[in-house]
Amino acid sequence: MERADLHGLAEAGACAVGAAAIEFHNVDLSYSGKPILAGLSLAVGKGEIVCVIGPSGCGKTTALRVAGGLIKPDSGSVKVGGKPVTGPRRDVAIVFQDYGKALLPWRTAAGNVSLALEAAGTPARQRKERIHALLEKVGLHGHADKYPTEMSGGMQQRLQIARCLAQEPSVLLMDEPFGALDAMTRQTLQDEMLSIAAETGATVFFVTHDLEEAIYLGDRVIGLLPNPGRIGTIAKVTLPRPRNQLETREMAEFLRLRRALFDFIGKAEG
Amino acid sequence: MNGRRVLWLAGSFLVAAGFVWIWQWIADHRLISPVFLPGPDRAWAALVKGMTDGDLTEKLFATIRRMIYGWLLASLVGIALGAAIGTSKALREYLAPMFEFLRPLPASAIIPVAIALLGLSDPMALAVIAFGSLWPVLLATIHGFSAVEPRLYEVGRALRLSRPAVIFKIALPSASPDILAGMRLGLTVALILSVVCEMLAGRDGLGNWILLSARSFRAPDLYAGVILLGVLGYVSSMAIAAVEHRLLIWRGRAR
């Protein structure tokens, strides 16, 4: 119910005031003369899950990095939680696609989660308990002493998510987080991500190249057009929650959205 | 697998024992004059005598001290300098050609220069040892720091780690395998240069002991010194391998 209200707000787009979790306002960004993003304006409501799709070169990862404060736009502004983004923030967590590179191989699972707590200045005495709870939350209890190299891809990505949750973020930026996983693991992690988002009330900005994943997860799916990156379509997903890997994917609405977005991508690439 | 390891160990031990036996046999049959080649029995006796008398023990520790100090100095400078150069592309570009020129320079070639500047002194020996064993550490550290996964720096930024935290929690551990490999090479160089410096500059230690023994035809003493040097090299490389194993346990744990 609450989510539906937020849609209205978010759909008002750039003019949404205050309540938006992430706001892009006329963001331009070019890289060595080549425009990557042109006039990107988008508002993501609090607690909303927005999935961003588009052909390669459409700037979807760049948009995520701008929201995360890793890159500065040439012009325009980005606000998270109503405050302008000037750099990375602790209340904004980024889940990278290449979990193998984003984890510290010399630290155990517990040590990797600890890194975020150390960064936040959590006293050493409280860390252990928090780490335990976080690993439990992502289904890694009993693996605290394993090194990343001893874990499967799915476990490594769970670990990265646990480290991000240690930041207690209000916004989760996820850059094709499940793209490198096998289909079964991907579906499990999609559901876990949804339940974590529901539990924490975090806003999720989810970049993916998988249309079905975008529809399955999102409250809205944003389709970007390439050269330069700009919004081509916004599809509102009214599928009921909690979603189910079999039932949701068989619904007429799911199939309708899938067809529409496939057409969009086909045209965008053509 | 463990059984095979034991077999290999037993095999290598047999080879070593065979070598000693051949040495004894050559000495017993006087194939080489005993003035130049005493048997292992006499070398061992000289070793035990030297160690119990205290003289040889003293020399051994003088050499160890020299080696360790020079090596530690080289490691400290090498890691600090290597970290600075490895994290800066500009510094790397400027300094790389000079390093390529200095690196292959045999450290013993600078001994005359060092003697001219510092005299026949312990600081001279320390400088030469540190200079020689600096290169492996420095170059390995530069490589280690320049090869840190960029994504990890980004993780550091995303978590808002402070600069010291990024260095000590991300860059240094990431470079540690390279640094330790460089330090292991550096230790070998330090031992060699300790002996060379002792011989050339007459500083107290095993190198000087060996040289003096040879000059006064005390062959068993000479061999006792050589054996000790061998043991020292072996023990120090074993020690650093053990440290490496302990620190880099995460590398051996691949699935």
XYZ file of N, CA and C in Angstrom, chain A residues 19-248:
690
model
N 10.676 13.870 -0.134
C 10.487 12.458 0.151
C 11.307 11.527 -0.741
N 11.823 12.033 -1.852
C 12.571 11.150 -2.739
C 13.886 10.731 -2.089
N 14.249 9.424 -2.271
C 15.494 8.923 -1.689
C 16.675 9.283 -2.581
N 16.462 9.150 -3.893
C 17.518 9.512 -4.839
C 16.907 10.447 -5.873
N 17.555 11.549 -6.139
C 17.070 12.490 -7.141
C 18.189 12.860 -8.097
N 17.999 12.532 -9.370
C 18.905 13.039 -10.402
C 18.220 14.260 -10.998
N 18.933 15.340 -11.124
C 18.325 16.511 -11.722
C 19.211 17.025 -12.846
N 18.758 16.793 -14.089
C 19.482 17.295 -15.272
C 20.966 16.945 -15.288
N 21.258 15.696 -15.005
C 22.668 15.300 -14.889
C 23.303 15.105 -16.267
N 24.382 15.833 -16.507
C 25.187 15.669 -17.719
C 26.540 15.132 -17.312
N 27.053 14.213 -18.107
C 28.394 13.708 -17.813
C 29.017 13.227 -19.107
N 30.206 13.716 -19.388
C 30.895 13.177 -20.562
C 32.276 12.724 -20.160
N 32.755 11.771 -20.893
C 34.051 11.197 -20.587
C 34.940 11.342 -21.807
N 36.036 12.052 -21.646
C 36.959 12.416 -22.734
C 36.186 12.811 -24.002
N 35.320 13.799 -23.841
C 34.604 14.379 -24.967
C 33.348 13.650 -25.387
N 33.203 12.388 -24.949
C 32.041 11.616 -25.377
C 30.950 11.710 -24.312
N 29.767 12.197 -24.688
C 28.709 12.306 -23.683
C 28.215 10.933 -23.239
N 28.155 10.729 -21.939
C 27.699 9.445 -21.398
C 26.263 9.585 -20.901
N 26.016 10.663 -20.156
C 24.667 10.947 -19.683
C 24.284 12.341 -20.143
N 23.057 12.488 -20.613
C 22.624 13.813 -21.063
C 21.269 14.122 -20.462
N 21.243 15.099 -19.596
C 19.990 15.580 -19.022
C 19.190 14.526 -18.291
N 19.866 13.703 -17.538
C 19.175 12.637 -16.813
C 18.456 13.199 -15.588
N 17.146 13.037 -15.561
C 16.367 13.443 -14.393
C 15.516 12.273 -13.958
N 15.603 11.946 -12.683
C 14.876 10.785 -12.189
C 14.758 10.897 -10.676
N 13.590 10.568 -10.167
C 13.434 10.558 -8.714
C 13.029 9.165 -8.277
N 13.701 8.661 -7.285
C 13.391 7.345 -6.742
C 12.838 7.544 -5.347
N 11.642 7.015 -5.122
C 10.988 7.211 -3.831
C 11.626 6.395 -2.732
N 11.392 6.808 -1.503
C 11.925 6.060 -0.347
C 11.345 4.661 -0.339
N 12.226 3.672 -0.193
C 11.775 2.292 -0.123
C 11.426 1.691 -1.464
N 11.586 2.473 -2.504
C 11.245 1.976 -3.829
C 12.390 1.115 -4.389
N 12.031 0.143 -5.216
C 13.052 -0.635 -5.916
C 12.966 -0.254 -7.387
N 13.982 0.438 -7.860
C 14.000 0.855 -9.254
C 15.071 0.066 -9.991
N 14.679 -0.574 -11.077
C 15.650 -1.332 -11.863
C 15.946 -0.563 -13.144
N 17.210 -0.507 -13.487
C 17.618 0.231 -14.670
C 18.167 -0.740 -15.701
N 17.587 -0.684 -16.900
C 18.061 -1.549 -17.976
C 18.454 -0.679 -19.165
N 19.042 -1.306 -20.155
C 19.418 -0.570 -21.354
C 20.593 -1.254 -22.024
N 20.754 -0.985 -23.319
C 21.858 -1.607 -24.041
C 23.199 -1.099 -23.503
N 24.270 -1.813 -23.813
C 25.566 -1.384 -23.290
C 25.896 -0.004 -23.846
N 26.508 0.805 -23.019
C 26.841 2.169 -23.434
C 25.746 3.163 -23.133
N 24.701 2.720 -22.415
C 23.605 3.637 -22.143
C 23.842 4.403 -20.849
N 24.927 4.082 -20.161
C 25.279 4.849 -18.980
C 24.595 4.400 -17.707
N 24.081 3.166 -17.681
C 23.355 2.747 -16.474
C 24.294 2.580 -15.284
N 25.471 2.001 -15.533
C 26.437 1.878 -14.442
C 26.962 3.251 -14.028
N 27.150 4.132 -15.035
C 27.626 5.493 -14.739
C 26.634 6.213 -13.840
N 25.337 6.074 -14.144
C 24.317 6.717 -13.321
C 24.419 6.228 -11.886
N 24.642 4.926 -11.724
C 24.766 4.349 -10.381
C 25.981 4.923 -9.664
N 27.077 5.052 -10.412
C 28.307 5.559 -9.787
C 28.175 7.037 -9.421
N 27.381 7.761 -10.198
C 27.128 9.161 -9.863
C 26.321 9.229 -8.557
N 25.311 8.372 -8.458
C 24.492 8.359 -7.245
C 25.330 7.957 -6.029
N 26.328 7.098 -6.269
C 27.179 6.635 -5.171
C 28.281 7.606 -4.815
N 28.378 8.693 -5.580
C 29.401 9.686 -5.283
C 30.785 9.289 -5.749
N 30.865 8.251 -6.570
C 32.182 7.827 -7.070
C 32.620 8.691 -8.250
N 31.650 9.236 -9.002
C 31.967 10.170 -10.086
C 31.138 11.436 -9.884
N 31.721 12.545 -10.271
C 31.000 13.822 -10.192
C 30.410 14.122 -11.560
N 29.157 14.547 -11.607
C 28.601 14.933 -12.910
C 29.193 16.268 -13.376
N 29.200 16.477 -14.698
C 29.708 17.751 -15.223
C 28.760 18.885 -14.844
N 27.467 18.593 -14.971
C 26.498 19.585 -14.533
C 25.251 18.867 -14.059
N 24.370 19.604 -13.415
C 23.204 18.974 -12.830
C 23.530 18.554 -11.411
N 22.521 18.024 -10.703
C 22.776 17.673 -9.314
C 22.183 16.315 -8.984
N 22.743 15.703 -7.987
C 22.224 14.437 -7.480
C 22.046 14.593 -5.979
N 20.872 14.206 -5.512
C 20.645 14.256 -4.076
C 20.269 12.870 -3.596
N 20.793 12.501 -2.449
C 20.353 11.278 -1.796
C 19.841 11.667 -0.422
N 18.616 11.265 -0.136
C 18.007 11.625 1.139
C 17.865 13.127 1.296
N 17.704 13.819 0.175
C 17.503 15.264 0.225
C 18.795 16.066 0.300
N 19.953 15.348 0.517
C 21.214 16.073 0.622
C 22.042 15.851 -0.638
N 22.662 16.908 -1.166
C 23.467 16.764 -2.379
C 24.605 15.761 -2.168
N 24.855 14.963 -3.203
C 25.937 13.973 -3.131
C 27.259 14.658 -3.470
N 28.199 14.626 -2.522
C 29.501 15.234 -2.791
C 30.599 14.180 -2.848
N 30.254 12.977 -2.428
C 31.221 11.890 -2.426
C 30.537 10.677 -1.850
N 31.258 9.551 -1.737
C 30.637 8.364 -1.148
C 30.168 8.644 0.277
N 29.072 8.026 0.651
C 28.521 8.230 1.990
C 28.243 6.896 2.651
N 28.233 6.925 3.983
C 28.032 5.661 4.704
C 26.602 5.165 4.595
N 25.643 6.078 4.374
C 24.258 5.617 4.283
C 23.908 5.165 2.867
N 24.885 5.183 1.982
C 24.688 4.681 0.622
C 25.681 3.553 0.395
N 25.172 2.338 0.193
C 26.071 1.201 0.007
C 26.069 0.767 -1.455
N 27.236 0.388 -1.940
C 27.349 -0.035 -3.332
C 27.711 -1.521 -3.384
N 26.893 -2.297 -4.090
C 27.207 -3.711 -4.302
C 27.756 -3.833 -5.721
N 29.023 -4.214 -5.828
C 29.647 -4.314 -7.140
C 29.357 -5.665 -7.777
N 29.431 -5.668 -9.107
C 29.173 -6.916 -9.817
C 30.270 -7.942 -9.555
N 31.514 -7.470 -9.638
C 32.642 -8.406 -9.539
C 33.001 -8.654 -8.079
N 32.168 -9.456 -7.420
C 32.374 -9.742 -5.995
C 33.762 -10.294 -5.718
N 34.308 -11.036 -6.683
C 35.630 -11.626 -6.480
C 36.709 -10.579 -6.289
N 36.501 -9.420 -6.920
C 37.498 -8.360 -6.809
C 37.178 -7.393 -5.690
N 35.924 -7.371 -5.264
C 35.499 -6.371 -4.285
C 35.671 -6.854 -2.850
N 36.037 -8.135 -2.679
C 36.258 -8.646 -1.325
C 37.754 -8.701 -1.050
N 38.138 -8.578 0.216
C 39.546 -8.676 0.572
C 39.897 -10.162 0.727
N 40.727 -10.683 -0.179
C 40.996 -12.123 -0.127
C 41.758 -12.561 1.118
N 42.431 -11.595 1.784
C 43.217 -11.970 2.965
C 42.400 -11.897 4.238
N 41.142 -11.534 4.118
C 40.290 -11.514 5.301
C 39.222 -12.590 5.170
N 38.857 -13.174 6.295
C 37.788 -14.161 6.299
C 36.466 -13.442 6.060
N 35.400 -14.225 5.952
C 34.074 -13.637 5.776
C 33.812 -12.624 6.894
N 34.092 -13.037 8.131
C 33.876 -12.133 9.268
C 34.735 -10.882 9.125
N 35.981 -11.064 8.697
C 36.898 -9.932 8.540
C 36.427 -8.958 7.479
N 35.846 -9.491 6.409
C 35.357 -8.618 5.346
C 34.177 -7.771 5.807
N 33.291 -8.376 6.588
C 32.172 -7.595 7.120
C 32.710 -6.569 8.112
N 33.712 -7.010 8.867
C 34.312 -6.144 9.877
C 34.868 -4.863 9.257
N 35.362 -4.947 8.032
C 35.948 -3.768 7.379
C 34.974 -2.590 7.385
N 33.709 -2.879 7.070
C 32.711 -1.802 7.042
C 32.461 -1.253 8.440
N 32.505 -2.146 9.438
C 32.280 -1.703 10.820
C 33.466 -0.890 11.312
N 34.684 -1.334 10.927
C 35.881 -0.573 11.289
C 35.810 0.819 10.671
N 35.371 0.871 9.411
C 35.279 2.155 8.729
C 34.287 3.074 9.438
N 33.241 2.476 10.003
C 32.224 3.277 10.670
C 32.600 3.585 12.109
N 33.729 3.029 12.556
C 34.180 3.298 13.911
C 33.414 2.541 14.977
N 32.843 1.389 14.609
C 32.157 0.563 15.604
C 33.184 0.008 16.588
N 32.949 0.155 17.896
C 33.915 -0.376 18.870
C 34.118 -1.882 18.689
N 35.359 -2.330 18.887
C 35.715 -3.728 18.628
C 34.808 -4.707 19.370
N 34.371 -4.309 20.571
C 33.575 -5.244 21.383
C 32.219 -5.541 20.746
N 31.689 -4.531 20.047
C 30.354 -4.720 19.465
C 30.393 -5.394 18.097
N 31.590 -5.391 17.504
C 31.665 -5.878 16.125
C 31.254 -7.334 15.979
N 31.784 -8.166 16.895
C 31.605 -9.601 16.738
C 30.124 -9.976 16.622
N 29.360 -9.392 17.510
C 27.933 -9.704 17.551
C 27.248 -9.231 16.252
N 27.611 -8.035 15.829
C 27.020 -7.471 14.614
C 27.373 -8.323 13.399
N 28.637 -8.743 13.337
C 29.084 -9.562 12.209
C 28.283 -10.850 12.163
N 28.129 -11.431 13.332
C 27.383 -12.681 13.417
C 25.962 -12.493 12.875
N 25.319 -11.416 13.310
C 23.937 -11.152 12.897
C 23.856 -10.908 11.386
N 24.843 -10.163 10.866
C 24.815 -9.836 9.443
C 25.046 -11.080 8.577
N 26.000 -11.920 8.986
C 26.253 -13.138 8.215
C 25.021 -14.046 8.263
N 24.380 -14.064 9.410
C 23.166 -14.858 9.563
C 22.092 -14.369 8.595
N 21.986 -13.061 8.502
C 20.953 -12.450 7.676
C 21.097 -12.830 6.208
N 22.351 -12.944 5.715
C 22.547 -13.281 4.310
C 22.761 -14.785 4.112
N 22.504 -15.562 5.170
C 22.594 -17.016 5.037
C 24.007 -17.547 5.016
N 24.913 -16.870 5.721
C 26.300 -17.339 5.751
C 26.732 -17.760 7.152
N 25.761 -18.056 8.028
C 26.175 -18.476 9.367
C 26.966 -19.773 9.236
N 27.978 -19.885 10.058
C 28.829 -21.068 9.984
C 29.942 -20.946 8.958
N 29.965 -19.831 8.213
C 31.045 -19.646 7.237
C 31.933 -18.467 7.596
N 31.813 -18.006 8.845
C 32.510 -16.788 9.265
C 34.025 -16.891 9.091
N 34.567 -18.094 9.264
C 36.022 -18.239 9.225
C 36.546 -18.633 7.853
N 35.671 -18.660 6.862
C 36.126 -19.035 5.515
C 36.681 -17.821 4.794
N 37.683 -18.070 3.967
C 38.200 -16.998 3.121
C 37.375 -16.958 1.834
N 37.293 -15.783 1.193
C 36.487 -15.682 -0.026
C 36.831 -16.758 -1.066
N 38.124 -17.081 -1.169
C 38.514 -18.079 -2.173
C 37.944 -19.452 -1.865
N 37.481 -19.649 -0.627
C 36.915 -20.953 -0.268
C 35.413 -20.986 -0.503
N 34.864 -19.865 -1.011
C 33.421 -19.764 -1.153
C 33.007 -19.781 -2.622
N 31.761 -20.200 -2.859
C 31.228 -20.161 -4.220
C 30.889 -18.713 -4.576
N 30.626 -18.474 -5.856
C 30.289 -17.126 -6.301
C 29.090 -16.558 -5.563
N 28.072 -17.384 -5.390
C 26.870 -16.937 -4.703
C 27.162 -16.530 -3.270
N 28.002 -17.330 -2.594
C 28.357 -17.012 -1.211
C 29.169 -15.722 -1.146
N 30.068 -15.544 -2.118
C 30.881 -14.333 -2.130
C 30.007 -13.094 -2.301
N 28.992 -13.204 -3.187
C 28.124 -12.050 -3.381
C 27.272 -11.805 -2.142
N 26.864 -12.877 -1.489
C 26.132 -12.713 -0.218
C 26.997 -11.972 0.790
N 28.281 -12.341 0.792
C 29.203 -11.712 1.734
C 29.337 -10.222 1.443
N 29.414 -9.888 0.145
C 29.516 -8.472 -0.184
C 28.248 -7.727 0.255
N 27.107 -8.371 0.093
C 25.858 -7.741 0.528
C 25.861 -7.554 2.043
N 26.387 -8.564 2.755
C 26.462 -8.440 4.216
C 27.339 -7.253 4.601
N 28.458 -7.073 3.886
C 29.341 -5.951 4.186
C 28.624 -4.615 3.938
N 27.823 -4.599 2.850
C 27.071 -3.374 2.558
C 26.013 -3.117 3.624
N 25.372 -4.182 4.092
C 24.336 -4.003 5.113
C 24.946 -3.524 6.422
N 26.213 -3.830 6.639
C 26.897 -3.380 7.850
C 26.950 -1.855 7.915
N 26.849 -1.224 6.751
C 26.829 0.239 6.727
C 25.486 0.787 7.180
N 24.521 -0.097 7.378
C 23.141 0.298 7.660
C 22.676 1.354 6.674
N 22.703 0.998 5.398
C 22.417 1.992 4.363
C 20.916 2.254 4.240
N 20.582 3.488 3.855
C 19.197 3.762 3.515
C 18.997 3.557 2.017
N 20.127 3.553 1.278
C 20.070 3.330 -0.160
C 21.074 2.253 -0.550
N 20.594 1.273 -1.322
C 21.475 0.228 -1.836
C 21.622 0.429 -3.344
N 22.855 0.632 -3.797
C 23.101 0.740 -5.227
C 23.693 -0.584 -5.678
N 23.000 -1.266 -6.565
C 23.472 -2.597 -6.953
C 23.763 -2.625 -8.449
N 25.018 -2.906 -8.776
C 25.458 -2.867 -10.163
C 25.566 -4.276 -10.733
N 24.546 -4.715 -11.421
C 24.474 -6.069 -11.969
C 25.005 -7.104 -10.981
N 24.455 -7.113 -9.777
C 25.077 -7.933 -8.732
C 24.982 -9.439 -8.991
N 23.960 -9.857 -9.733
C 23.784 -11.302 -9.902
C 24.127 -11.759 -11.316
N 24.686 -10.841 -12.111
C 24.938 -11.138 -13.515
C 25.874 -12.310 -13.754
N 26.812 -12.521 -12.827
C 27.816 -13.561 -13.063
C 27.450 -14.889 -12.411
N 26.245 -14.960 -11.825
C 25.879 -16.185 -11.105
C 25.036 -17.117 -11.971
N 25.019 -18.377 -11.623
C 24.192 -19.320 -12.386
C 22.718 -19.073 -12.061
N 21.847 -19.570 -12.933
C 20.422 -19.218 -12.873
C 19.789 -19.531 -11.518
N 20.089 -20.694 -10.972
C 19.457 -21.087 -9.705
C 19.883 -20.166 -8.567
N 21.203 -19.954 -8.475
C 21.730 -19.074 -7.424
C 21.175 -17.673 -7.578
N 21.075 -17.224 -8.835
C 20.582 -15.881 -9.101
C 19.167 -15.719 -8.543
N 18.314 -16.717 -8.802
C 16.929 -16.612 -8.329
C 16.858 -16.594 -6.811
N 17.673 -17.432 -6.173
C 17.686 -17.448 -4.709
C 18.086 -16.080 -4.169
N 19.150 -15.512 -4.772
C 19.635 -14.227 -4.285
C 18.649 -13.106 -4.581
N 17.934 -13.213 -5.696
C 16.907 -12.204 -5.988
C 15.874 -12.172 -4.860
N 15.425 -13.362 -4.470
C 14.416 -13.418 -3.406
C 14.974 -12.922 -2.082
N 16.227 -13.278 -1.809
C 16.837 -12.822 -0.556
C 16.984 -11.300 -0.552
N 17.356 -10.780 -1.723
C 17.499 -9.328 -1.826
C 16.166 -8.648 -1.549
N 15.099 -9.206 -2.123
C 13.769 -8.617 -1.925
C 13.359 -8.647 -0.460
N 13.661 -9.768 0.210
C 13.233 -9.831 1.606
C 14.081 -8.906 2.472
N 15.360 -8.758 2.138
C 16.206 -7.815 2.883
C 15.710 -6.385 2.675
N 15.372 -6.062 1.414
C 14.898 -4.708 1.124
C 13.597 -4.427 1.880
N 12.723 -5.446 1.898
C 11.448 -5.264 2.584
C 11.674 -5.091 4.082
N 12.615 -5.865 4.608
C 12.896 -5.860 6.042
C 13.515 -4.544 6.499
N 14.475 -4.056 5.697
C 15.198 -2.855 6.114
C 14.551 -1.579 5.596
N 13.641 -1.715 4.639
C 13.007 -0.529 4.069
C 13.953 0.298 3.220
N 15.071 -0.324 2.801
C 16.058 0.413 2.009
C 15.536 0.686 0.606
N 15.974 1.785 0.051
C 15.698 2.107 -1.337
C 16.738 1.371 -2.184
N 16.285 0.777 -3.292
C 17.231 0.012 -4.095
C 17.275 0.562 -5.515
N 18.497 0.835 -5.960
C 18.740 1.261 -7.334
C 19.508 0.116 -7.972
N 18.840 -0.619 -8.855
C 19.362 -1.901 -9.294
C 19.637 -1.867 -10.802
N 20.890 -1.960 -11.163
C 21.259 -1.972 -12.576
C 21.388 -3.415 -13.045
N 20.788 -3.732 -14.160
C 20.887 -5.108 -14.663
C 20.762 -5.109 -16.181
N 21.207 -6.194 -16.814
C 20.971 -6.315 -18.248
C 19.913 -7.383 -18.505
N 19.400 -7.928 -17.403
C 18.430 -9.016 -17.494
C 17.018 -8.435 -17.312
N 16.267 -8.353 -18.424
C 14.934 -7.730 -18.381
C 14.014 -8.408 -17.384
N 14.019 -9.730 -17.375
C 13.107 -10.456 -16.482
C 13.452 -10.188 -15.034
N 14.748 -10.097 -14.757
C 15.180 -9.789 -13.402
C 14.662 -8.411 -12.998
N 14.778 -7.461 -13.942
C 14.339 -6.094 -13.666
C 12.851 -6.066 -13.331
N 12.040 -6.790 -14.120
C 10.592 -6.783 -13.875
C 10.281 -7.497 -12.564
N 10.959 -8.621 -12.356
C 10.697 -9.434 -11.173
C 10.969 -8.669 -9.887
N 12.060 -7.869 -9.898
C 12.466 -7.189 -8.668
C 11.794 -5.832 -8.482
N 11.579 -5.138 -9.595
C 11.322 -3.703 -9.475
C 9.906 -3.277 -9.169
N 9.823 -2.046 -8.609
C 8.552 -1.331 -8.551
C 8.391 -0.553 -9.853
N 9.546 -0.151 -10.392
C 9.566 0.506 -11.696
C 10.786 -0.002 -12.446
N 10.672 -0.039 -13.761
C 11.827 -0.369 -14.588
C 12.095 0.837 -15.482
N 13.332 1.331 -15.405
C 13.721 2.473 -16.226
C 14.547 1.956 -17.385
N 14.123 2.262 -18.599
C 14.903 1.857 -19.771
C 15.693 3.045 -20.283
N 17.013 2.897 -20.373
C 17.848 3.987 -20.866
C 18.196 3.777 -22.334
N 18.347 4.881 -23.045
C 18.789 4.842 -24.446
C 20.259 5.257 -24.483
N 21.022 4.687 -25.411
C 22.453 4.991 -25.437
C 22.791 6.216 -26.288
N 24.056 6.683 -26.100
C 24.691 7.699 -26.956
C 23.877 8.953 -27.188
N 23.751 9.849 -26.312
C 24.169 9.731 -24.907
C 23.077 9.097 -24.063
N 23.422 8.649 -22.876
C 22.465 7.978 -22.005
C 21.353 8.903 -21.550
N 20.124 8.468 -21.811
C 18.966 9.261 -21.377
C 17.803 8.304 -21.180
N 16.766 8.785 -20.504
C 15.649 7.889 -20.217
C 14.801 7.689 -21.475
N 14.564 6.417 -21.815
C 13.769 6.106 -22.994
C 12.382 5.658 -22.616
N 12.259 4.952 -21.523
C 10.947 4.472 -21.104
C 10.934 4.257 -19.596
N 9.766 4.422 -19.014
C 9.586 4.088 -17.598
C 8.393 3.162 -17.508
N 8.615 1.961 -17.005
C 7.518 1.011 -16.895
C 7.213 0.781 -15.423
N 5.952 0.996 -15.083
C 5.541 0.768 -13.699
C 5.166 -0.706 -13.551
N 5.694 -1.347 -12.511
C 5.434 -2.771 -12.319
C 4.404 -2.917 -11.204
N 3.224 -3.407 -11.567
C 2.160 -3.503 -10.560
C 1.982 -4.925 -10.045
N 2.946 -5.777 -10.357
C 2.843 -7.175 -9.907
C 2.785 -7.219 -8.381
N 1.937 -8.111 -7.842
C 1.796 -8.150 -6.379
C 3.064 -8.661 -5.679
N 3.238 -8.209 -4.433
C 4.335 -8.713 -3.597
C 3.721 -9.478 -2.432
N 4.420 -10.427 -1.827
C 5.745 -10.899 -2.212
C 5.709 -11.625 -3.551
N 6.785 -11.503 -4.285
C 6.816 -12.119 -5.602
C 7.299 -13.551 -5.501
N 6.952 -14.295 -6.502
C 7.270 -15.712 -6.484
C 7.894 -16.099 -7.819
N 8.978 -16.800 -7.749
C 9.747 -17.093 -8.963
C 8.907 -17.765 -10.043
N 7.958 -18.631 -9.638
C 7.148 -19.305 -10.653
C 5.910 -18.491 -11.001
N 5.116 -18.171 -9.972
C 3.826 -17.528 -10.222
C 3.977 -16.146 -10.844
N 4.870 -15.345 -10.266
C 5.020 -13.980 -10.775
C 5.418 -14.006 -12.243
